[in-house]
Coordinates of C-alpha atoms and ligand atoms in Angstrom, one line a residue:
X1 CA -68.5 -40.1 150.4
X2 CA -64.6 -38.4 151.2
X3 CA -63.4 -41.3 153.2
X4 CA -63.4 -43.7 149.8
X5 CA -60.5 -43.8 147.9
X6 CA -61.0 -42.4 144.2
X7 CA -61.0 -45.1 143.2
X8 CA -63.8 -46.3 144.0
X9 CA -66.1 -43.4 143.4
X10 CA -64.6 -43.4 139.6
X11 CA -66.0 -44.5 136.8
X12 CA -63.2 -45.5 134.1
X13 CA -63.4 -45.4 130.5
X14 CA -60.6 -47.7 128.5
X15 CA -59.0 -46.1 125.4
X16 CA -57.3 -49.1 122.9
X17 CA -55.3 -46.2 121.1
X18 CA -54.8 -48.1 117.8
X19 CA -58.7 -47.5 117.2
X20 CA -59.7 -44.4 119.0
X21 CA -58.9 -41.4 116.9
X22 CA -56.1 -40.7 114.1
X23 CA -54.7 -37.4 113.9
X24 CA -52.1 -37.8 110.7
X25 CA -53.9 -40.2 108.7
X26 CA -51.9 -43.1 108.2
X27 CA -55.1 -45.2 109.7
X28 CA -54.1 -45.9 113.0
X29 CA -55.4 -44.3 116.2
X30 CA -52.3 -41.7 118.2
X31 CA -52.2 -39.7 121.0
X32 CA -53.0 -36.7 119.4
X33 CA -55.6 -38.3 118.7
X34 CA -57.1 -38.7 121.8
X35 CA -55.8 -35.4 122.7
X36 CA -58.8 -34.0 120.2
X37 CA -61.3 -35.6 121.3
X38 CA -60.7 -35.1 125.4
X39 CA -63.6 -32.9 125.6
X40 CA -65.5 -36.0 124.1
X41 CA -64.2 -37.9 127.5
X42 CA -65.4 -34.5 129.8
X43 CA -68.5 -34.0 128.7
X44 CA -69.1 -38.2 129.4
X45 CA -68.1 -37.4 133.1
X46 CA -65.8 -39.5 133.8
X47 CA -63.2 -39.3 136.0
X48 CA -60.1 -42.1 135.0
X49 CA -58.8 -43.3 131.5
X50 CA -57.3 -46.3 131.4
X51 CA -54.8 -46.1 128.4
X52 CA -54.0 -49.7 126.9
X53 CA -50.7 -49.7 126.1
X54 CA -48.5 -47.1 124.5
X55 CA -45.0 -48.2 124.7
X56 CA -42.4 -49.1 121.8
X57 CA -43.9 -52.2 120.1
X58 CA -43.8 -53.7 116.7
X59 CA -47.3 -54.3 117.8
X60 CA -47.7 -57.9 116.6
X61 CA -50.5 -57.6 119.6
X62 CA -51.4 -53.6 119.0
X63 CA -49.1 -53.0 122.1
X64 CA -49.7 -56.0 124.6
X65 CA -45.8 -56.9 123.2
X66 CA -43.6 -54.2 124.6
X67 CA -39.7 -53.4 122.8
X68 CA -39.0 -50.9 125.0
X69 CA -41.1 -50.0 128.3
X70 CA -39.6 -46.3 128.7
X71 CA -40.8 -44.7 124.8
X72 CA -43.8 -43.9 123.3
X73 CA -44.5 -46.4 120.1
X74 CA -43.6 -44.0 117.1
X75 CA -46.7 -44.7 115.3
X76 CA -48.8 -43.5 118.3
X77 CA -46.8 -40.1 119.0
X78 CA -43.9 -39.3 121.2
X79 CA -43.2 -38.5 124.6
X80 CA -43.9 -34.8 124.4
X81 CA -47.5 -36.2 123.0
X82 CA -48.0 -38.0 126.2
X83 CA -47.3 -35.7 128.5
X84 CA -49.9 -33.0 126.9
X85 CA -52.2 -36.0 126.7
X86 CA -51.5 -36.4 130.5
X87 CA -51.6 -32.5 131.5
X88 CA -55.3 -32.3 129.0
X89 CA -56.3 -35.2 131.4
X90 CA -55.4 -34.0 134.3
X91 CA -56.8 -30.1 133.6
X92 CA -60.2 -32.0 132.9
X93 CA -59.8 -34.0 136.2
X94 CA -59.4 -37.0 135.0
X95 CA -56.8 -39.6 135.9
X96 CA -54.7 -41.6 134.0
X97 CA -54.1 -45.5 134.4
X98 CA -51.5 -47.0 132.1
X99 CA -50.9 -50.5 130.7
X100 CA -48.3 -52.8 132.6
X101 CA -47.4 -55.7 130.9
X102 CA -45.3 -57.6 132.9
X103 CA -45.6 -61.1 132.4
X104 CA -43.7 -61.0 129.0
X105 CA -41.9 -58.6 126.6
X106 CA -41.9 -58.3 122.6
X107 CA -39.3 -60.3 121.4
X108 CA -37.8 -57.7 119.9
X109 CA -36.9 -55.9 123.1
X110 CA -33.5 -55.6 124.0
X111 CA -33.7 -57.8 126.9
X112 CA -34.6 -60.8 124.9
X113 CA -32.2 -59.6 122.0
X114 CA -29.3 -60.1 124.3
X115 CA -30.3 -63.3 126.1
X116 CA -30.9 -65.6 123.1
X117 CA -27.2 -64.2 121.8
X118 CA -25.4 -64.4 125.2
X119 CA -26.7 -66.7 127.5
X120 CA -24.2 -66.0 130.0
X121 CA -24.4 -62.1 130.2
X122 CA -26.5 -60.3 132.6
X123 CA -29.7 -60.7 130.3
X124 CA -29.3 -64.4 130.0
X125 CA -31.8 -65.7 132.7
X126 CA -34.4 -62.8 131.8
X127 CA -36.9 -65.3 129.8
X128 CA -37.8 -68.9 130.6
X129 CA -35.4 -71.0 128.7
X130 CA -35.1 -74.8 129.0
X131 CA -32.6 -76.7 126.6
X132 CA -33.7 -80.2 125.2
X133 CA -34.7 -81.7 121.8
X134 CA -35.3 -79.3 119.4
X135 CA -38.6 -81.6 118.3
X136 CA -40.0 -82.0 121.6
X137 CA -41.2 -79.3 123.6
X138 CA -40.0 -79.1 127.3
X139 CA -43.8 -80.0 128.4
X140 CA -47.8 -80.0 126.9
X141 CA -48.4 -76.1 128.1
X142 CA -50.3 -74.3 125.7
X143 CA -50.0 -70.6 124.4
X144 CA -53.7 -68.7 125.2
X145 CA -53.4 -68.0 121.0
X146 CA -53.3 -71.8 120.2
X147 CA -50.5 -74.3 119.4
X148 CA -48.0 -74.9 121.9
X149 CA -46.5 -72.2 124.6
X150 CA -43.0 -73.3 123.3
X151 CA -41.2 -72.0 120.8
X152 CA -37.4 -73.2 119.9
X153 CA -35.0 -70.7 119.3
X154 CA -32.0 -71.5 117.2
X155 CA -29.9 -69.3 118.0
X156 CA -29.8 -70.0 121.4
X157 CA -30.3 -73.4 120.7
X158 CA -33.1 -73.5 123.6
X159 CA -36.7 -73.3 124.1
X160 CA -38.5 -70.2 125.6
X161 CA -42.1 -70.3 126.9
X162 CA -44.4 -67.8 125.5
X163 CA -47.7 -68.1 127.1
X164 CA -49.2 -65.7 124.2
X165 CA -48.1 -65.2 120.7
X166 CA -44.6 -66.4 119.7
X167 CA -43.2 -63.1 119.8
X168 CA -44.4 -62.7 123.4
X169 CA -41.4 -64.4 125.4
X170 CA -41.8 -64.9 129.0
X171 CA -39.9 -63.1 131.7
X172 CA -38.7 -65.0 134.3
X173 CA -40.2 -63.7 137.6
X174 CA -37.9 -66.1 139.6
X175 CA -34.9 -63.7 138.6
X176 CA -34.8 -61.1 141.3
X177 CA -33.3 -58.7 138.2
X178 CA -36.2 -59.1 136.6
X179 CA -38.8 -57.7 139.1
X180 CA -36.6 -54.9 139.7
X181 CA -36.5 -54.0 135.9
X182 CA -40.3 -54.1 136.5
X183 CA -40.5 -52.4 139.4
X184 CA -38.1 -49.7 138.3
X185 CA -40.5 -48.9 134.9
X186 CA -43.1 -48.8 137.0
X187 CA -41.8 -45.9 139.3
X188 CA -40.3 -44.2 136.1
X189 CA -44.0 -43.4 134.6
X190 CA -45.5 -42.8 138.4
X191 CA -42.9 -39.7 138.8
X192 CA -44.2 -38.7 135.6
X193 CA -47.6 -38.2 137.4
X194 CA -49.5 -41.6 136.4
X195 CA -52.6 -42.5 138.3
X196 CA -51.8 -46.2 138.7
X197 CA -51.8 -49.4 136.8
X198 CA -53.7 -52.1 135.2
X199 CA -51.9 -54.8 135.6
X200 CA -52.0 -57.5 132.2
X201 CA -52.2 -61.2 133.4
X202 CA -50.7 -60.2 136.5
X203 CA -52.2 -64.0 138.2
X204 CA -49.8 -65.5 135.0
X205 CA -46.3 -64.5 136.3
X206 CA -44.9 -67.3 138.6
X207 CA -44.7 -70.4 136.8
X208 CA -44.8 -73.8 139.2
X209 CA -41.3 -75.0 140.4
X210 CA -39.8 -77.7 137.4
X211 CA -43.0 -76.5 134.9
X212 CA -44.7 -80.1 135.3
X213 CA -47.1 -81.5 132.2
X214 CA -50.8 -79.9 132.7
X215 CA -54.0 -81.3 132.4
X216 CA -54.0 -82.6 128.8
X217 CA -58.0 -82.4 128.8
X218 CA -57.5 -78.7 130.5
X219 CA -59.3 -75.7 128.9
X220 CA -56.1 -74.3 128.7
X221 CA -53.5 -76.9 129.3
X222 CA -51.0 -76.0 131.9
X223 CA -52.8 -73.7 133.6
X224 CA -52.8 -74.8 136.6
X225 CA -49.0 -74.4 136.8
X226 CA -48.8 -70.9 136.7
X227 CA -52.4 -69.5 137.1
X228 CA -52.2 -68.6 140.5
X229 CA -49.1 -69.6 140.7
X230 CA -47.0 -70.6 144.2
X231 CA -45.3 -67.2 144.1
X232 CA -47.2 -64.8 143.1
X233 CA -48.8 -63.2 146.3
X234 CA -44.8 -63.1 146.8
X235 CA -44.0 -61.5 143.6
X236 CA -47.6 -59.3 144.5
X237 CA -46.6 -58.4 148.1
X238 CA -43.3 -57.2 146.6
X239 CA -44.3 -54.8 143.6
X240 CA -47.0 -53.4 146.0
X241 CA -44.5 -52.3 148.6
X242 CA -41.6 -51.3 145.9
X243 CA -44.7 -49.3 143.7
X244 CA -47.8 -48.6 145.3
X245 CA -47.0 -48.4 148.5
X246 CA -47.8 -44.7 150.1
X247 CA -49.1 -43.4 146.8
X248 CA -52.3 -42.0 145.6
X249 CA -53.1 -44.7 142.7
X250 CA -54.6 -47.7 141.9
X251 CA -53.7 -51.1 141.1
X252 CA -56.5 -53.6 138.6
X253 CA -55.0 -57.1 138.0
X254 CA -56.4 -58.4 134.8
X255 CA -56.6 -62.3 135.9
X256 CA -57.7 -64.8 134.0
X257 CA -59.7 -67.8 135.3
X258 CA -60.2 -65.9 139.0
X259 CA -62.1 -67.4 141.4
X260 CA -64.0 -65.7 144.0
X261 CA -62.1 -66.6 146.7
X262 CA -58.9 -65.9 145.2
X263 CA -59.9 -62.6 144.4
X264 CA -60.6 -62.2 147.7
X265 CA -56.8 -62.4 148.8
X266 CA -55.4 -60.6 145.9
X267 CA -57.5 -57.4 146.7
X268 CA -58.8 -56.1 150.6
X269 CA -55.8 -56.5 152.9
X270 CA -54.3 -58.2 149.9
X271 CA -51.5 -56.5 147.4
X272 CA -53.9 -55.0 144.8
X273 CA -56.9 -52.4 145.0
X274 CA -58.8 -54.2 142.0
X275 CA -59.2 -57.4 140.3
X276 CA -61.1 -58.0 136.5
X277 CA -62.6 -61.5 137.1
X278 CA -64.2 -62.8 133.7
X279 CA -66.7 -65.4 135.0
X280 CA -69.9 -63.1 133.8
X281 CA -68.0 -62.7 130.2
X282 CA -67.3 -67.0 129.8
X283 CA -71.2 -67.8 130.7
X284 CA -71.8 -68.0 126.7
X285 CA -68.9 -70.4 126.1
X286 CA -69.9 -73.6 124.3
X287 CA -68.1 -77.0 124.1
X288 CA -65.7 -76.1 122.4
X289 CA -65.0 -72.7 125.0
X290 CA -64.2 -69.8 123.6
X291 CA -64.7 -70.3 119.9
X292 CA -68.2 -71.9 119.9
X293 CA -71.4 -70.2 121.4
X294 CA -73.5 -71.3 124.0
X295 CA -76.6 -70.1 125.3
X296 CA -76.7 -67.6 128.2
X297 CA -79.6 -67.6 130.3
X298 CA -80.7 -64.2 132.6
X299 CA -81.0 -66.0 135.7
X300 CA -77.1 -67.4 135.3
X301 CA -75.6 -63.5 134.5
X302 CA -77.6 -62.6 137.4
X303 CA -76.6 -65.3 139.6
X304 CA -72.6 -64.8 138.7
X305 CA -72.9 -61.4 139.0
X306 CA -74.8 -61.1 142.6
X307 CA -72.2 -64.2 143.8
X308 CA -69.0 -61.6 143.2
X309 CA -71.3 -58.6 144.3
X310 CA -71.9 -59.7 147.9
X311 CA -68.2 -61.1 147.8
X312 CA -67.4 -62.1 151.3
X313 CA -67.6 -59.4 153.4
X314 CA -68.8 -55.7 153.6
X315 CA -65.5 -54.4 152.4
X316 CA -65.7 -56.3 149.4
X317 CA -65.0 -53.9 146.0
X318 CA -64.5 -55.1 142.6
X319 CA -64.4 -54.1 139.2
X320 CA -67.8 -53.7 136.8
X321 CA -67.5 -54.2 132.9
X322 CA -68.9 -56.0 129.9
X323 CA -66.6 -55.2 127.6
X324 CA -62.6 -54.4 126.7
X325 CA -60.6 -54.4 124.2
X326 CA -60.8 -58.7 124.3
X327 CA -64.4 -59.0 124.4
X328 CA -66.9 -58.6 121.6
X329 CA -69.7 -55.9 122.0
X330 CA -72.3 -56.4 124.3
X331 CA -75.4 -55.0 123.0
X332 CA -74.5 -57.5 120.4
X333 CA -73.8 -60.2 122.6
X334 CA -76.2 -60.3 125.8
X335 CA -78.7 -57.1 124.3
X336 CA -80.5 -57.2 120.6
X337 CA -78.3 -54.9 118.6
X338 CA -80.9 -54.7 115.6
X339 CA -84.4 -54.1 116.9
X340 CA -83.9 -53.0 120.2
X341 CA -80.1 -51.4 120.2
X342 CA -81.2 -47.6 122.0
X343 CA -82.8 -50.4 124.7
X344 CA -80.8 -52.8 125.4
X345 CA -77.1 -50.9 125.2
X346 CA -78.8 -48.3 127.8
X347 CA -80.2 -51.3 130.0
X348 CA -76.7 -53.1 130.1
X349 CA -75.5 -49.5 130.8
X350 CA -77.8 -49.8 133.9
X351 CA -76.5 -52.3 135.3
X352 CA -72.9 -51.3 134.8
X353 CA -73.4 -48.5 136.7
X354 CA -75.4 -49.4 139.5
X355 CA -73.8 -52.1 140.7
X356 CA -71.3 -52.3 143.6
X357 CA -68.0 -51.5 142.4
X358 CA -66.1 -49.5 140.1
X359 CA -67.6 -49.3 136.5
X360 CA -65.5 -49.6 133.6
X361 CA -66.8 -48.3 130.1
X362 CA -64.8 -49.4 126.9
X363 CA -64.6 -46.8 124.2
X364 CA -67.9 -47.2 121.7
X365 CA -69.7 -48.8 124.5
X366 CA -71.0 -45.1 125.5
X367 CA -72.6 -45.1 121.9
X368 CA -73.9 -48.6 121.8
X369 CA -71.7 -50.0 118.9
X370 CA -72.2 -53.4 117.6
X371 CA -70.3 -56.3 116.5
X372 CA -68.5 -56.3 113.1
X373 CA -68.5 -58.5 110.3
X374 CA -65.3 -60.4 109.1
X375 CA -66.1 -62.2 105.6
X376 CA -63.0 -64.2 105.2
X377 CA -60.0 -65.0 107.6
X378 CA -58.1 -62.7 105.7
X379 CA -60.0 -60.0 107.6
X380 CA -59.5 -60.8 111.1
X381 CA -56.8 -58.8 112.0
X382 CA -56.3 -60.1 115.5
X383 CA -53.5 -62.5 116.3
X384 CA -55.3 -64.5 119.2
X385 CA -58.4 -65.0 116.4
X386 CA -56.3 -66.1 114.1
X387 CA -54.0 -67.9 115.1
X388 CA -56.8 -70.7 117.0
X389 CA -59.1 -70.7 114.2
X390 CA -56.2 -72.0 112.0
X391 CA -55.8 -74.5 114.8
X392 CA -59.5 -75.3 114.5
X393 CA -59.0 -75.6 110.7
X394 CA -55.8 -77.4 110.5
X395 CA -57.0 -79.6 113.5
X396 CA -59.8 -80.8 111.2
X397 CA -62.3 -79.4 114.1
X398 CA -64.0 -77.1 111.5
X399 CA -63.9 -77.7 107.3
X400 CA -63.3 -74.1 106.7
X401 CA -63.2 -70.2 107.7
X402 CA -67.0 -70.5 106.4
X403 CA -68.0 -72.9 109.5
X404 CA -66.5 -70.9 112.0
X405 CA -67.5 -67.2 110.4
X406 CA -70.4 -66.9 113.0
X407 CA -68.5 -67.8 116.1
X408 CA -65.3 -65.0 114.9
X409 CA -68.1 -62.0 114.4
X410 CA -70.2 -63.3 117.6
X411 CA -66.9 -63.3 119.3
X412 CA -63.8 -62.0 117.7
X413 CA -61.2 -59.5 119.6
X414 CA -61.4 -56.7 116.3
X415 CA -65.2 -56.6 117.3
X416 CA -64.4 -54.2 120.2
X417 CA -61.0 -53.1 117.9
X418 CA -63.0 -51.6 114.8
X419 CA -62.8 -47.6 114.9
X420 CA -64.7 -45.7 116.9
X421 CA -67.3 -44.3 114.9
X422 CA -67.4 -40.1 115.5
X423 CA -69.6 -38.9 112.5
X424 CA -70.8 -39.8 109.3
X425 CA -67.9 -38.9 107.1
X426 CA -65.8 -41.2 105.5
X427 CA -64.4 -43.5 107.8
X428 CA -66.6 -42.3 110.8
X429 CA -64.3 -39.3 111.3
X430 CA -61.8 -41.9 112.7
X431 CA -59.4 -41.1 110.2
X432 CA -58.6 -39.5 106.3
X433 CA -56.5 -42.2 105.6
X434 CA -57.3 -46.1 105.2
X435 CA -58.3 -47.3 108.5
X436 CA -56.2 -50.3 110.2
X437 CA -59.6 -52.1 110.7
X438 CA -62.1 -51.5 108.8
X439 CA -64.8 -49.3 110.2
X440 CA -68.0 -51.2 110.7
X441 CA -70.6 -50.5 107.9
X442 CA -73.4 -49.1 110.9
X443 CA -71.8 -46.1 111.2
X444 CA -74.2 -43.7 109.5
X445 CA -76.4 -44.6 111.9
X446 CA -74.2 -45.5 115.2
X447 CA -71.4 -42.6 115.5
X448 CA -70.5 -39.9 118.6
X449 CA -72.6 -36.8 116.2
X450 CA -76.0 -38.5 116.0
X451 CA -75.9 -39.7 119.6
X452 CA -74.9 -35.6 120.5
X453 CA -78.0 -34.6 118.5
X454 CA -80.4 -37.1 118.6
X455 CA -83.0 -37.9 121.7
X456 CA -83.5 -40.2 123.5
X457 CA -79.5 -41.8 122.9
X458 CA -77.1 -44.1 124.4
X459 CA -74.5 -41.7 125.1
X460 CA -77.0 -38.9 126.8
X461 CA -78.5 -41.8 129.1
X462 CA -74.5 -42.8 129.7
X463 CA -74.1 -39.2 130.7
X464 CA -77.4 -39.0 133.2
X465 CA -76.3 -42.3 134.8
X466 CA -72.4 -41.4 135.3
X467 CA -74.0 -38.0 136.5
X468 CA -76.4 -39.5 139.0
X469 CA -74.1 -42.1 140.4
X470 CA -71.5 -39.6 141.0
X471 CA -74.6 -37.6 143.4
X472 CA -76.1 -40.5 144.5
X473 CA -74.2 -41.7 147.9
X474 CA -76.2 -45.7 147.9
X475 CA -75.3 -46.0 143.7
X476 CA -71.4 -46.1 145.1
X477 CA -71.0 -47.9 148.3
X478 CA -74.4 -48.5 149.3
X479 CA -75.3 -52.6 150.0
X480 CA -76.5 -54.4 147.3
X481 CA -79.8 -56.6 147.2
X482 CA -80.8 -58.9 144.6
X483 CA -85.0 -59.5 144.2
X484 CA -86.4 -61.8 141.8
X485 CA -83.0 -64.3 141.0
X486 CA -84.4 -66.7 139.1
X487 CA -86.6 -64.3 137.0
X488 CA -86.1 -64.9 133.0
X489 CA -86.6 -61.4 132.5
X490 CA -86.3 -59.3 135.1
X491 CA -83.1 -57.9 137.0
X492 CA -84.6 -56.2 140.5
X493 CA -81.7 -55.0 142.7
X494 CA -81.9 -52.3 146.1
X495 CA -79.0 -49.9 146.6
X496 CA -79.2 -49.0 150.5
X497 CA -77.4 -46.6 152.1
X498 CA -76.8 -43.5 153.6
X499 CA -80.4 -43.6 154.5
X500 CA -81.4 -43.5 151.2
X501 CA -82.7 -46.5 149.3
X502 CA -82.2 -47.0 145.1
X503 CA -84.5 -49.8 143.8
X504 CA -83.2 -50.4 140.2
X505 CA -85.8 -52.0 138.0
X506 CA -84.8 -53.7 134.2
X507 CA -86.8 -56.0 132.1
X508 CA -84.0 -57.4 130.6
X509 CA -85.7 -59.2 127.4
X510 CA -87.3 -58.3 124.3
X511 CA -91.4 -58.5 125.6
X512 CA -93.3 -56.7 127.8
X513 CA -93.4 -57.3 131.3
X514 CA -95.6 -56.4 134.0
X515 CA -94.1 -56.1 137.8
X516 CA -96.0 -55.2 141.0
X517 CA -94.2 -52.7 142.7
X518 CA -97.0 -51.9 145.0
X519 CA -94.7 -51.8 148.6
X520 CA -93.5 -48.7 146.8
X521 CA -96.6 -47.0 146.0
X522 CA -96.3 -43.4 147.1
X523 CA -93.2 -43.1 148.7
X524 CA -91.1 -43.5 145.6
X525 CA -89.9 -41.1 143.1
X526 CA -88.4 -41.7 140.0
X527 CA -84.6 -40.8 139.4
X528 CA -84.0 -42.1 135.5
X529 CA -85.4 -44.1 133.3
X530 CA -84.1 -45.3 129.6
X531 CA -87.6 -44.5 128.3
X532 CA -90.0 -41.6 128.4
X533 CA -93.4 -41.3 129.4
X534 CA -92.8 -43.1 133.0
X535 CA -95.0 -41.6 135.3
X536 CA -93.0 -39.8 138.4
X537 CA -94.2 -42.3 140.9
X538 CA -94.9 -46.0 140.2
X539 CA -98.6 -47.0 140.6
X540 CA -98.6 -50.7 141.4
X541 CA -98.6 -52.4 139.4
X542 CA -95.8 -51.4 136.6
X543 CA -95.7 -52.2 132.7
X544 CA -92.5 -52.5 131.3
X545 CA -91.6 -52.1 127.6
X546 CA -88.7 -54.4 126.0
X547 CA -85.2 -53.7 128.1
X548 CA -86.9 -50.7 130.1
X549 CA -84.7 -49.8 132.9
X550 CA -85.9 -47.4 135.9
X551 CA -84.4 -46.0 138.9
X552 CA -86.9 -45.4 142.0
X553 CA -85.7 -43.9 145.0
X554 CA -87.7 -45.1 148.1
X555 CA -88.1 -44.8 151.8
X556 CA -85.3 -46.9 153.3
X557 CA -86.8 -50.2 155.0
X558 CA -85.7 -53.0 156.8
X559 CA -82.1 -54.1 155.0
X560 CA -83.0 -58.3 155.0
X561 CA -83.7 -59.6 151.5
X562 CA -87.0 -59.8 150.3
X563 CA -88.9 -60.8 147.2
X564 CA -90.7 -57.5 146.3
X565 CA -88.4 -54.7 146.6
Ligands
TEU601 O1 -55.5 -61.0 128.0 C1 -55.5 -62.2 128.9 C2 -56.2 -63.2 128.1 O2 -56.6 -63.8 128.7 C3 -56.6 -63.0 127.0 O3 -55.5 -63.4 126.1 C4 -58.2 -63.8 127.0 O4 -57.5 -64.9 126.7 C5 -58.4 -63.7 125.3 O5 -58.2 -62.3 125.1 C6 -59.6 -63.8 125.1 O6 -60.5 -62.9 125.9 C7 -54.4 -59.7 128.0 C8 -54.7 -58.6 127.4 O7 -55.9 -57.9 127.7 C9 -54.8 -59.2 125.5 O8 -55.2 -58.0 125.0 C10 -53.5 -59.2 125.4 O9 -53.5 -60.2 124.2 C11 -52.7 -60.7 126.2 O10 -53.2 -60.4 127.5 C12 -51.3 -60.7 126.0 O11 -51.0 -59.2 126.9

């Protein structure tokens, strides 16, 4: 495995600092709080941390609105704290991947202040400005958070583009000085020792010439003119050459609306190492898209994952994730967070950690944290949920909050952002103060301390799976083959390489299910399972309990897919 770059062998853990651990009782997580919990990461066995933005920010979008790329947000700590964090991680052989928000800044960034006050000055052209009628925005593009993507600025007497919140003006990537500023910032942190970047919405940097109107019936109006835009490969190629080339770092592009073919152009011989696609976490969208709940079925999930697994060639590499700070909790969404919380959380863990690609585990996922409750819109903190839900109510699409509460509780990004539950003390051990977002009510049952002492536990299973992956080369680099693609309950695949073969068998349903593993007879041995009392060697027909997952090692046979593993 040594010839693989480190990030192909790595399991990455995402920290959303606001919600991880609060050291000073102000109710907001911080960097010293992360340092207090480093042993938790070490025990889990992860190889790298992706840290959501910790730069200076007014926090309208919890740090994805950066007002100073070279300073640490005062509420999160100091540069010295950050240096201690980096050292603490590196001492434990854990790499640090920072988050770079290059599409937009905060409207409180000095560049934007200058840009709006002095159009003819050196920052005048740093953002996407258009003059014109203050009553009529320059085009029909929409913000991802609802409403027009344009805001009229009285000070400059012009419109500025914001694909996200009004406080997040888009940078003008056509301006070479803007690009240089961003590369300088990225190199500045690399020199301090960071091991790579997760690049926020990085396929949105290039906007179409002339900013034409978008198809008004589109899901995100205008997106055909700014997703994978005309100069995107030029910009990312330049970023690669200026920042990443010749370093032992990783670049992971977050890319809304990405399809497989375009993904293969961004990675491999392309400018980036990895991308985050979203197709598999959009299969439960309803008629109203994200703000609606659609039915999803296992064959569809398998088919999306299968397509991305096979990619376009042997060298293809992707990311594996069910959760991040923008997604609801996977056990509530794809599993059963009541009757089968342990079983379904570990079945999901099995998928993420045994497919081909680099797994990303989001904070709290390793203990099976669940979605929360939000009784009124006042309890919702997330700017994306608040704006979109307000727009639906104001537009008469839904009557009131109660009519859409079930969707918010299913989908809102706040579900991922409730504080990490460390123990059963008040506020789950997250803070001695008042948490910025209420702790999930289930913390007395779902918390790290309990997961550490109980058996079986989601945490113990994650730890064992991560260890198994690290010591089983076919689980990292082996070929992948799906079996039973149309089965409504079974998720079965093989990973073959290094003269070894692992069969992953998951009953992804709340019912018992028998499967004939006849051909494995005698030659198979159990590597790991999420249930106890499992025979070491399968004996023909195998009875799987709800959400039961097993990994067997067998003699490798022919490589072609067949119906029976
Ligand atoms: O998210 C990009 C993005 O596409 C999201 O806005 C997405 O539409 C939404 O979260 C629903 O899944 C990135 C960051 O991950 C997110 O936290 C930021 O709010 C956003 O960019 C703006 O920086």
